[in-house]
mmCIF file of C-alpha atoms in Angstrom:
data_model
loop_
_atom_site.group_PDB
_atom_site.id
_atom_site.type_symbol
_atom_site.label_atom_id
_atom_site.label_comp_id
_atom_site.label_asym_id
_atom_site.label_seq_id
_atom_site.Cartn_x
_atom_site.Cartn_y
_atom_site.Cartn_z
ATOM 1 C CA UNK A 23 4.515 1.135 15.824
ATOM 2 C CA UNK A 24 4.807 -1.425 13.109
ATOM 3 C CA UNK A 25 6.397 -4.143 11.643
ATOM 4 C CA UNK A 26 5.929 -5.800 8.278
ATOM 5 C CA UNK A 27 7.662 -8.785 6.434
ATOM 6 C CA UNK A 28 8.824 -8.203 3.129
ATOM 7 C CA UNK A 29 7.639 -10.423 0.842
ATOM 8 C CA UNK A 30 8.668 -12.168 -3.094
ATOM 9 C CA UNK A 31 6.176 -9.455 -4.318
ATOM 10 C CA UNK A 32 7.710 -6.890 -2.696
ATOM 11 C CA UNK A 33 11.270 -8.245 -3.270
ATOM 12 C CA UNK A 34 13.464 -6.625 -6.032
ATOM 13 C CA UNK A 35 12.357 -3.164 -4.991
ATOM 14 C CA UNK A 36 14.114 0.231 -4.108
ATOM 15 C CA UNK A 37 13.341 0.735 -0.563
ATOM 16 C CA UNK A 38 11.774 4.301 -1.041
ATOM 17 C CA UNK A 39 9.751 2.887 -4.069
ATOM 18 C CA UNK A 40 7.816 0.692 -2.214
ATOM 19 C CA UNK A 41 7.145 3.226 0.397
ATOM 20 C CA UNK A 42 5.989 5.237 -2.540
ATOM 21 C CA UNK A 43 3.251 2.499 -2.829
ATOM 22 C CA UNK A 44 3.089 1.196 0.484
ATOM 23 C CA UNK A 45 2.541 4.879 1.851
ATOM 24 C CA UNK A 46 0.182 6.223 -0.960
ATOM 25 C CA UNK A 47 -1.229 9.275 1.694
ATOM 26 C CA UNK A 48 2.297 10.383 3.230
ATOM 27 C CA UNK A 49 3.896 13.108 1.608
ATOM 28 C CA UNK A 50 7.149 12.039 -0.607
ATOM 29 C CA UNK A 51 9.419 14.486 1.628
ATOM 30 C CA UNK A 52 8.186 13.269 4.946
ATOM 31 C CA UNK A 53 8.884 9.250 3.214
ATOM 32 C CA UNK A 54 12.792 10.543 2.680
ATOM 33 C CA UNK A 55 12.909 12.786 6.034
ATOM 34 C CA UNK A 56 11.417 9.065 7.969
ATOM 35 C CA UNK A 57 14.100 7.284 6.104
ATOM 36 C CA UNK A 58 17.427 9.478 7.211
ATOM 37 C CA UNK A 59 15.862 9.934 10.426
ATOM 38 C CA UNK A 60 15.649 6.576 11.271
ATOM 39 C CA UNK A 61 11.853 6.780 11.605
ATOM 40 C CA UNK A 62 11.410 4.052 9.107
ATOM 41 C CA UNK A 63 14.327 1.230 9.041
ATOM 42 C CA UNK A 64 14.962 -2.338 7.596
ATOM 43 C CA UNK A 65 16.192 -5.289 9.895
ATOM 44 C CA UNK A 66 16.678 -3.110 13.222
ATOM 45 C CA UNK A 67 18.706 -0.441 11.523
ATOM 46 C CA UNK A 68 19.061 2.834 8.965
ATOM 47 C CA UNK A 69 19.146 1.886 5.466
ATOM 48 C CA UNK A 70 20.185 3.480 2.605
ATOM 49 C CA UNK A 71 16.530 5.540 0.153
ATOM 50 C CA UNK A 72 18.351 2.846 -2.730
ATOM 51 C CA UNK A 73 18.791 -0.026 -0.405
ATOM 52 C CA UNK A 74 17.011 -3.161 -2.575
ATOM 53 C CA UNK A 75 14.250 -5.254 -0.487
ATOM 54 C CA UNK A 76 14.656 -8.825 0.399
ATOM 55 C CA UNK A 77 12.570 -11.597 0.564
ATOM 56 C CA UNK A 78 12.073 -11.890 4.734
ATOM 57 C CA UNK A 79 12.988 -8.572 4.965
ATOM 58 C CA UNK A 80 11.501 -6.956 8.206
ATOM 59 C CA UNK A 81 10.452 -3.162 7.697
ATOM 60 C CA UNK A 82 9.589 -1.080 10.710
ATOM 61 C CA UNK A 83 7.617 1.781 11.295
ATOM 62 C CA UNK A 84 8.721 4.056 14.086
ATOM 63 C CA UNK A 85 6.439 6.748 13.824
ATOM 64 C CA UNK A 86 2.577 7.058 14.033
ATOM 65 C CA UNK A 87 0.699 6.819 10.726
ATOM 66 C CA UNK A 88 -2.919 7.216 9.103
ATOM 67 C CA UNK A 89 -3.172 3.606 7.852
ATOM 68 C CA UNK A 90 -0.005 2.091 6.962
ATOM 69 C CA UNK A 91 -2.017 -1.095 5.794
ATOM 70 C CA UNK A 92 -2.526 -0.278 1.782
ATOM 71 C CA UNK A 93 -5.793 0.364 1.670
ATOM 72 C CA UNK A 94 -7.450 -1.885 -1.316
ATOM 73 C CA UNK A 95 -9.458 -1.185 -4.031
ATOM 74 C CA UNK A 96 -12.104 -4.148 -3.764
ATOM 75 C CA UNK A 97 -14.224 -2.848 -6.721
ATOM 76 C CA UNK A 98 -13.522 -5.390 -9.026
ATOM 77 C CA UNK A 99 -14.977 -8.507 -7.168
ATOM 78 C CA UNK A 100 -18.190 -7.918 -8.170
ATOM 79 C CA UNK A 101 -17.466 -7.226 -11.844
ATOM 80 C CA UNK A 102 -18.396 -10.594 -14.123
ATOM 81 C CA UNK A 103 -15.389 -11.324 -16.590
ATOM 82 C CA UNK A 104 -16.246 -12.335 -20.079
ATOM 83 C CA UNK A 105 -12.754 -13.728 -21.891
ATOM 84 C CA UNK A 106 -11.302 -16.341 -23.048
ATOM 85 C CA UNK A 107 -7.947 -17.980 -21.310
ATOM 86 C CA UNK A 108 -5.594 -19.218 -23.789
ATOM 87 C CA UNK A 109 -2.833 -19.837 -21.322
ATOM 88 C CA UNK A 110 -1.907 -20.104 -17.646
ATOM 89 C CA UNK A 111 0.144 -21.446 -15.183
ATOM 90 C CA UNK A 112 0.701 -20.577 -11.198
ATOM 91 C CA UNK A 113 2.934 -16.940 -12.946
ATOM 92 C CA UNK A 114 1.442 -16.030 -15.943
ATOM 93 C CA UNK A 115 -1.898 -15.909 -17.728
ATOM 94 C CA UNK A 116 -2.597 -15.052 -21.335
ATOM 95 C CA UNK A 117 -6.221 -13.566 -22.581
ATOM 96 C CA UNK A 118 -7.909 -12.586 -25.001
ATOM 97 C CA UNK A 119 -9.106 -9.083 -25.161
ATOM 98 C CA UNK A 120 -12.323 -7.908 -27.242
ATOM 99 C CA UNK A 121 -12.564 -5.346 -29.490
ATOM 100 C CA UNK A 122 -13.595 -1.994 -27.731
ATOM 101 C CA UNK A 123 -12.651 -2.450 -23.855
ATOM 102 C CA UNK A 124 -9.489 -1.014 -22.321
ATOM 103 C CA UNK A 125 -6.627 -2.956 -21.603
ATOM 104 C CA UNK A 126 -5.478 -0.581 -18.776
ATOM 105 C CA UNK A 127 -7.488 1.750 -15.627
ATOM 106 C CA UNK A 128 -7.885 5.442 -17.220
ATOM 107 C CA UNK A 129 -9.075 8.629 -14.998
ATOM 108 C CA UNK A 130 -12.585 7.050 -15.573
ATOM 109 C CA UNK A 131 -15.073 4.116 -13.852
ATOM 110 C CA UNK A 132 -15.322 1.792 -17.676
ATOM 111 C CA UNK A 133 -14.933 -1.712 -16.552
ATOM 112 C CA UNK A 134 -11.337 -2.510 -18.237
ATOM 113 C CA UNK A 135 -9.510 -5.848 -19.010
ATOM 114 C CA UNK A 136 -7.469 -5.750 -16.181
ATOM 115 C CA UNK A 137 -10.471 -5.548 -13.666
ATOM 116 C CA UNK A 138 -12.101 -8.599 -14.889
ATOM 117 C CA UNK A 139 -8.562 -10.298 -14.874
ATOM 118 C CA UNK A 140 -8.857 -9.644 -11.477
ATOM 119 C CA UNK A 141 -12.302 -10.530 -10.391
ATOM 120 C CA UNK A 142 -11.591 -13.667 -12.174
ATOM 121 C CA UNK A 143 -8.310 -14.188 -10.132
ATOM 122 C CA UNK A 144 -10.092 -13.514 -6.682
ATOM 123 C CA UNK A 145 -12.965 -16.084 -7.888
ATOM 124 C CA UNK A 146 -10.331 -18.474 -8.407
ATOM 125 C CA UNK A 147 -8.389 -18.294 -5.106
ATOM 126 C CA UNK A 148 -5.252 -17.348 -7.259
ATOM 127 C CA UNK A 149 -5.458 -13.303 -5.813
ATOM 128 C CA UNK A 150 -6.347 -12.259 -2.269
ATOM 129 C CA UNK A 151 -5.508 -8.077 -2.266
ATOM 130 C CA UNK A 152 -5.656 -8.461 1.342
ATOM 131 C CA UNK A 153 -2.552 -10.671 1.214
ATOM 132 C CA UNK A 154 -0.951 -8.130 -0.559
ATOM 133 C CA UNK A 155 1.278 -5.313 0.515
ATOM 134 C CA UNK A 156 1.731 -3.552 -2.975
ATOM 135 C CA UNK A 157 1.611 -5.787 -5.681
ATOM 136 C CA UNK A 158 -1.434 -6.268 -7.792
ATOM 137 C CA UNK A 159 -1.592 -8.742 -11.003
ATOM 138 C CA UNK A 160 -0.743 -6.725 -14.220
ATOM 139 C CA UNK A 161 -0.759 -6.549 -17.649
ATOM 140 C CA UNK A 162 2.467 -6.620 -19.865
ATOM 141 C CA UNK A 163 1.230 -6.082 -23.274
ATOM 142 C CA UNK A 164 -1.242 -2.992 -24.165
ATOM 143 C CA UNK A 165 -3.102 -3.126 -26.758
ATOM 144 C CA UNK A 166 -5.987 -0.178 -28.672
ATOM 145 C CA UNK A 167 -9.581 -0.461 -27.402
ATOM 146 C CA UNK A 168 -10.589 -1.462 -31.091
ATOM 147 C CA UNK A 169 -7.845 -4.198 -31.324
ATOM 148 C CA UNK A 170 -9.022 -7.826 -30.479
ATOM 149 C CA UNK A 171 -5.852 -9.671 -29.133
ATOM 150 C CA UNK A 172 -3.954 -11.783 -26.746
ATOM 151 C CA UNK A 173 -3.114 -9.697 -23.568
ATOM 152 C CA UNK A 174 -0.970 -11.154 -21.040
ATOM 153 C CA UNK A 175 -1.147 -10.800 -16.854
ATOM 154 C CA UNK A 176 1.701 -11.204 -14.707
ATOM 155 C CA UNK A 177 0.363 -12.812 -11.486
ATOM 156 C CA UNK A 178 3.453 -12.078 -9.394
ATOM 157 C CA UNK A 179 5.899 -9.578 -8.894
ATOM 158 C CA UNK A 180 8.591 -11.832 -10.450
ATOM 159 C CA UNK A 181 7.071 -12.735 -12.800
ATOM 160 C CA UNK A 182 6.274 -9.071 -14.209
ATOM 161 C CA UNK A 183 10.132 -8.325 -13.576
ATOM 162 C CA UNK A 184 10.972 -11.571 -15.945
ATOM 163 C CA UNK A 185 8.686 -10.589 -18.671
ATOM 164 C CA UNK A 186 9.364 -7.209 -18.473
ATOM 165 C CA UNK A 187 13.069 -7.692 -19.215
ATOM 166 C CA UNK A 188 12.559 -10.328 -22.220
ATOM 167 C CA UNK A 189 9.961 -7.861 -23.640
ATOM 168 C CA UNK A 190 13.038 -5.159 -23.440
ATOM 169 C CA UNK A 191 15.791 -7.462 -24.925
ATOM 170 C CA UNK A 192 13.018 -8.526 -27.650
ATOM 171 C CA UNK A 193 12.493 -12.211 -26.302
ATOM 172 C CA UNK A 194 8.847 -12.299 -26.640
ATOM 173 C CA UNK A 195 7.665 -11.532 -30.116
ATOM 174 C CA UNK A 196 4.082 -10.352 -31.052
ATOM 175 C CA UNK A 197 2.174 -11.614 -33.752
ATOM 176 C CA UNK A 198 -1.005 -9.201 -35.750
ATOM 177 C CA UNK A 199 -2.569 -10.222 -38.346
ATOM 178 C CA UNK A 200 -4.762 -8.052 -40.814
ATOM 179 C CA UNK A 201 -6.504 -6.957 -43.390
ATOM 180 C CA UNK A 202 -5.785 -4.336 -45.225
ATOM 181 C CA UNK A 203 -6.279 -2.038 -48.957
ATOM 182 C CA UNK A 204 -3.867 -3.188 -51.704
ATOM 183 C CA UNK A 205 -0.915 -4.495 -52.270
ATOM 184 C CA UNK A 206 2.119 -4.314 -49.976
ATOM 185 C CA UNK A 207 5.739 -5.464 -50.412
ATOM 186 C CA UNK A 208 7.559 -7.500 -47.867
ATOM 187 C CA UNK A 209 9.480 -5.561 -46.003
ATOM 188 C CA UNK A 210 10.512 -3.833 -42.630
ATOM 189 C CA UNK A 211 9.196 -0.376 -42.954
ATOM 190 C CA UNK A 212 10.857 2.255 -40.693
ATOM 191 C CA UNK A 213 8.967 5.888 -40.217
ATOM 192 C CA UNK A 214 8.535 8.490 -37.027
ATOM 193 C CA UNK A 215 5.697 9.405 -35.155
ATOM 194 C CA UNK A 216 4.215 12.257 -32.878
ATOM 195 C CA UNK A 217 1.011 11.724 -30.979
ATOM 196 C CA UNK A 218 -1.618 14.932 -30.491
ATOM 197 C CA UNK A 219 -2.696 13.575 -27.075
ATOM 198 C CA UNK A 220 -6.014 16.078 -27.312
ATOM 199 C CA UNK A 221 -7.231 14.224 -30.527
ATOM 200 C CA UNK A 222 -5.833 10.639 -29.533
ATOM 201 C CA UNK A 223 -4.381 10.027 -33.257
ATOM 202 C CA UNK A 224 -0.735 10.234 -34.527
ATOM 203 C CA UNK A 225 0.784 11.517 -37.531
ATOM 204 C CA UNK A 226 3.773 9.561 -39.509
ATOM 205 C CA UNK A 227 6.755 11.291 -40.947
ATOM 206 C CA UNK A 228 9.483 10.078 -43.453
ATOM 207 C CA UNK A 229 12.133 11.710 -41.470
ATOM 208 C CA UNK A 230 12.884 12.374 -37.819
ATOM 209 C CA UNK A 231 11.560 15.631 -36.669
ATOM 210 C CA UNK A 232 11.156 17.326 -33.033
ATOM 211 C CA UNK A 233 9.242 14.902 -30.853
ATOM 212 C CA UNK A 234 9.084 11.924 -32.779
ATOM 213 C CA UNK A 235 9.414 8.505 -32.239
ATOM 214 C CA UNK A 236 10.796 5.816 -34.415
ATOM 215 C CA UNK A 237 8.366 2.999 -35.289
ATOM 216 C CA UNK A 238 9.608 -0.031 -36.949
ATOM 217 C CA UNK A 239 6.595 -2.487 -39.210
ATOM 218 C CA UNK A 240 7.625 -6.008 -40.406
ATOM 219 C CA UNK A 241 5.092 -6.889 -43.027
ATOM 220 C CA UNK A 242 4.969 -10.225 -43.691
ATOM 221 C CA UNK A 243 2.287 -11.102 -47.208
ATOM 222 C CA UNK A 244 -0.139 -14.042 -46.273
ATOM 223 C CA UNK A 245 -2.215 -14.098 -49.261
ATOM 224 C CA UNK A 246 -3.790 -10.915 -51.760
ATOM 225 C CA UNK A 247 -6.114 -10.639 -54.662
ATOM 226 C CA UNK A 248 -4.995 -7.043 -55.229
ATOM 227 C CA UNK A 249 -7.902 -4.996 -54.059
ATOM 228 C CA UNK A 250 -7.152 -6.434 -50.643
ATOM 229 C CA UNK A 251 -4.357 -8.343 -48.827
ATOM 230 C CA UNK A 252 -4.121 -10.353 -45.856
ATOM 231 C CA UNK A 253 -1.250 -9.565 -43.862
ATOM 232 C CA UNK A 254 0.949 -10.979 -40.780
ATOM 233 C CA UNK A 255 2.600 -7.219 -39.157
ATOM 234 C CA UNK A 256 5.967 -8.437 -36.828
ATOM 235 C CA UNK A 257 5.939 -5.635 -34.105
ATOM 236 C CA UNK A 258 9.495 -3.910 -33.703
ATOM 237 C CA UNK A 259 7.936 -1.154 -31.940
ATOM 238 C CA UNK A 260 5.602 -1.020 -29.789
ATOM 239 C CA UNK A 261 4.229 2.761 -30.149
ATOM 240 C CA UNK A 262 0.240 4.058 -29.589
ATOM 241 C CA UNK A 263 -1.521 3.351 -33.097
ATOM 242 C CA UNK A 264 1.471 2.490 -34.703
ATOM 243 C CA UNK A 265 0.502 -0.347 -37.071
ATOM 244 C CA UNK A 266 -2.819 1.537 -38.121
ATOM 245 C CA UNK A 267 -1.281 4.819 -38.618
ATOM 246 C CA UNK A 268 1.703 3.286 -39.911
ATOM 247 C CA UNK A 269 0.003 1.179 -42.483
ATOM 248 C CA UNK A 270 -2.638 3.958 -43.967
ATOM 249 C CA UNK A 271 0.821 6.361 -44.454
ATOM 250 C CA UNK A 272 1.894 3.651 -46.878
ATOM 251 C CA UNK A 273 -1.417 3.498 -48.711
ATOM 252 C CA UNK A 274 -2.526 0.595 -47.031
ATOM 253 C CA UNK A 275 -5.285 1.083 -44.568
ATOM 254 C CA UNK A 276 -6.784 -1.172 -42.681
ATOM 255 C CA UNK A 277 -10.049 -2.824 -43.276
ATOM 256 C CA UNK A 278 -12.564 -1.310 -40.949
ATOM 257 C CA UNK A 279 -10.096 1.831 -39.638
ATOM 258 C CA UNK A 280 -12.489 4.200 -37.996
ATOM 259 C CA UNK A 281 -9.601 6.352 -37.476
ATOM 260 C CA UNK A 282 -7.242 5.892 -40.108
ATOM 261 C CA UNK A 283 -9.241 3.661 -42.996
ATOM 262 C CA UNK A 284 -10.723 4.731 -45.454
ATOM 263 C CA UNK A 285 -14.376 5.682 -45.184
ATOM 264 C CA UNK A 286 -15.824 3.930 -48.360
ATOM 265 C CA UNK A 287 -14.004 0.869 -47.271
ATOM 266 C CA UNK A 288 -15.336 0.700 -43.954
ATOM 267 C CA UNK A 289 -19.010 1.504 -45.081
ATOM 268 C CA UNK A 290 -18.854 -1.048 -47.264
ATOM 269 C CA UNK A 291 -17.553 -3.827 -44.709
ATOM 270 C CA UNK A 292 -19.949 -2.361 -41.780
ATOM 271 C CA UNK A 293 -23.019 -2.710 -44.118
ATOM 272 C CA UNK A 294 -22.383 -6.191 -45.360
ATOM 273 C CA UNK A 295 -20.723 -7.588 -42.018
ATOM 274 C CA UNK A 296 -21.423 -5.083 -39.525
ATOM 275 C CA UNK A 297 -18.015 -4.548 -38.756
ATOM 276 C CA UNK A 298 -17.489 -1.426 -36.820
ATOM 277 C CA UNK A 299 -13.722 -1.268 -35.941
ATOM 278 C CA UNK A 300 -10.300 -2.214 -37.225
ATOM 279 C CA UNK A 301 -9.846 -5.897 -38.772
ATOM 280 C CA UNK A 302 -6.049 -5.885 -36.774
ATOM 281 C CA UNK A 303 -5.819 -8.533 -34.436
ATOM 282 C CA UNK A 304 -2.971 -9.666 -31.698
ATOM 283 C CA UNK A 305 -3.035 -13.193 -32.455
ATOM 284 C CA UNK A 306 0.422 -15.096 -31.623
ATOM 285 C CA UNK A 307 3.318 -14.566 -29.016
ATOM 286 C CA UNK A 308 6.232 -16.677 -29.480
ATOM 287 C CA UNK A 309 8.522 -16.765 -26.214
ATOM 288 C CA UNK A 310 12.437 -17.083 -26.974
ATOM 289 C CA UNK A 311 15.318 -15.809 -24.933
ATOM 290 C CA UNK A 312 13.499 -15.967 -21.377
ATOM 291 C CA UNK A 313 14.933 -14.379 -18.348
ATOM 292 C CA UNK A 314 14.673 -15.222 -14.832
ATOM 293 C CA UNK A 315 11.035 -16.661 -13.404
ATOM 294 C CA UNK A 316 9.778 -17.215 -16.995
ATOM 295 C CA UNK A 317 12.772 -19.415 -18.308
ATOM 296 C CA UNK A 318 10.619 -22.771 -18.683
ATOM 297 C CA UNK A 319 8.576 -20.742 -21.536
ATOM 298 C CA UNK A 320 11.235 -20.742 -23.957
ATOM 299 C CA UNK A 321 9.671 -21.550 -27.289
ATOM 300 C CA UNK A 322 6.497 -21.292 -26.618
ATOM 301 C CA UNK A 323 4.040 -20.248 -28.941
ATOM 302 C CA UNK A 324 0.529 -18.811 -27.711
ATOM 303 C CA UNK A 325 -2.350 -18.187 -30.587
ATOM 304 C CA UNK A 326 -5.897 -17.544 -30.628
ATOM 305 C CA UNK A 327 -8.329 -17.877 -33.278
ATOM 306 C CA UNK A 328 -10.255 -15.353 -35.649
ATOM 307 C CA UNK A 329 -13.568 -14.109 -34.416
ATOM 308 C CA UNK A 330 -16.731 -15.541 -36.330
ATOM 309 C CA UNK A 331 -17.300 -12.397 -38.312
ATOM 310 C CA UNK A 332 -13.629 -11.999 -39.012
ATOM 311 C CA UNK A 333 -13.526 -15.277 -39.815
ATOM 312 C CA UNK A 334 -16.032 -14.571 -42.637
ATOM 313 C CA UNK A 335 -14.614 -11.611 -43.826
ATOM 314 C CA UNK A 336 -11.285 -13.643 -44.903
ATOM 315 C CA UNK A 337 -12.841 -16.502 -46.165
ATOM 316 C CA UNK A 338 -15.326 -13.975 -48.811
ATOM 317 C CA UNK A 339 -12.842 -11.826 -49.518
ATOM 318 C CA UNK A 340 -9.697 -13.899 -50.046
ATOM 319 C CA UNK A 341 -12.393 -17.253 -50.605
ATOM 320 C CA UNK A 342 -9.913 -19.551 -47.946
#
């Protein structure tokens, strides 16, 4: 038998949720069966599948299990972590991500962001998985592999819950600049999408049809000399590929597109610069409208600066 205290990480949560986590190997029927039966209770008696966890909470196991200790994935402490921090305090940390690694775990073993986040964490004392139950520090933005940007972690339950709920009621806006063919007119630009998850790209339509999704694309001009403009792109929506597939639908591609530019574009960038993926970059988050654990943010702004070579690129092309 077993007893464990809930704690602010676990806090917040549906009762059979965190078993969901807490019990990874046990069968979701025999979780629900353990919970009506008594097997499994909260403060010395039944409670209810939705019952919400406390802080001090004691659960208690009644029944015999494999492992009911979480069993940790410790791969990431030996990983080295190669980013730049352009923010933290003790909840949240803000980082820059580099063009072709993954934000996010996939079926795969690739090294992503979120691993070096935290092998960096554990380094730094801030993140013991051993003191953990279920919780592990998490990303709330995603960005594309080919997208250089500002990614930020949540390093506590809480915390994730805050900035999940300003990102829902649009408190924390997200910056991108880039580059891209043309001309473009100020505007907010409103289209539908449907992702082919076997080829990884999306297709744009005028109109809603079956499956879509609405994406919405603020454009905001920084500076042009007609051939090519820089812009500033105010994310509504959030969808997969949305401001590159969005964009080259308008006739506006972006510089260096390996998916969606245009080829004789990009040659012409790679050759001279050696620029191999998308000139699109997650540069700014401005924090307004704050809820809960995160309310000491409000108005903060968060920016990092332009690589070297895209750097260059905007001060030949647009000579600034």
């Amino acid at each position: 038998m077993k007893e464990i205290v809930i704690t602010r990480n676990e806090a917040g949560q549906r009762f059979d949720k965190f078993l969901r986590k807490y019990l990874k190997s046990m069968p979701l029927s025999a979780i629900y069966k353990a919970i009506r039966t008594k097997e499994i209770i909260v403060n010395g008696s039944k409670s209810s599948q939705k019952y919400i966890l406390s802080d001090g909470d004691i659960v208690k196991f009644n029944i015999e299990i494999e492992d009911v200790k979480k069993q940790k994935e410790l791969s990431f402490i030996e990983i080295d972590y190669d980013f730049k921090t352009d923010y933290e305090d003790e909840n949240i940390l803000i980082v820059e991500k580099k063009a072709g690694l993954l934000v996010h775990p996939d079926e795969g073993k690739e090294i992503t962001l979120t691993d070096q986040v935290m092998s960096y964490l554990y380094d730094s004392g801030k993140y013991n998985p051993e003191d953990e139950k279920t919780f592990s520090p998490s990303p709330c933005n995603r960005l594309d592999r080919n997208t250089e940007g500002l990614v930020m972690f949540a390093k506590n339950y809480d915390t994730l819950k805050a900035v999940n709920e300003t990102i829902r009621n649009g408190g924390i806006t997200k910056y991108y600049t880039a580059l891209i063919k043309g001309k473009i007119v100020n505007d907010t630009y409103i289209a539908y999408i449907i992702k082919d998850e076997k080829t990884n790209r999306v297709k744009v339509y005028k109109e809603r049809v079956k499956d879509s999704k609405e994406i919405i694309t603020k454009v905001i001009n920084i500076d042009t000399i007609g051939q090519y403009s820089l812009i500033d792109i105010d994310l509504i929506t959030g969808r997969s590929h949305q401001i590159r597939a969005h964009l080259a639908w308008l006739g506006n591609p972006i510089v260096g597109d390996p998916k969606y530019g245009e080829k004789k574009i990009n040659n012409y960038f790679k050759d001279r610069y050696g620029l191999i993926n998308q000139y699109l970059v997650a540069y700014k988050l401005v924090f307004k409208n704050c809820a809960g654990t995160i309310n000491y943010l409000e108005g903060k702004t968060v920016t990092m600066a332009l690589s070297p070579v895209l750097k260059k690129i905007k001060n030949d092309v647009l000579k600034f």
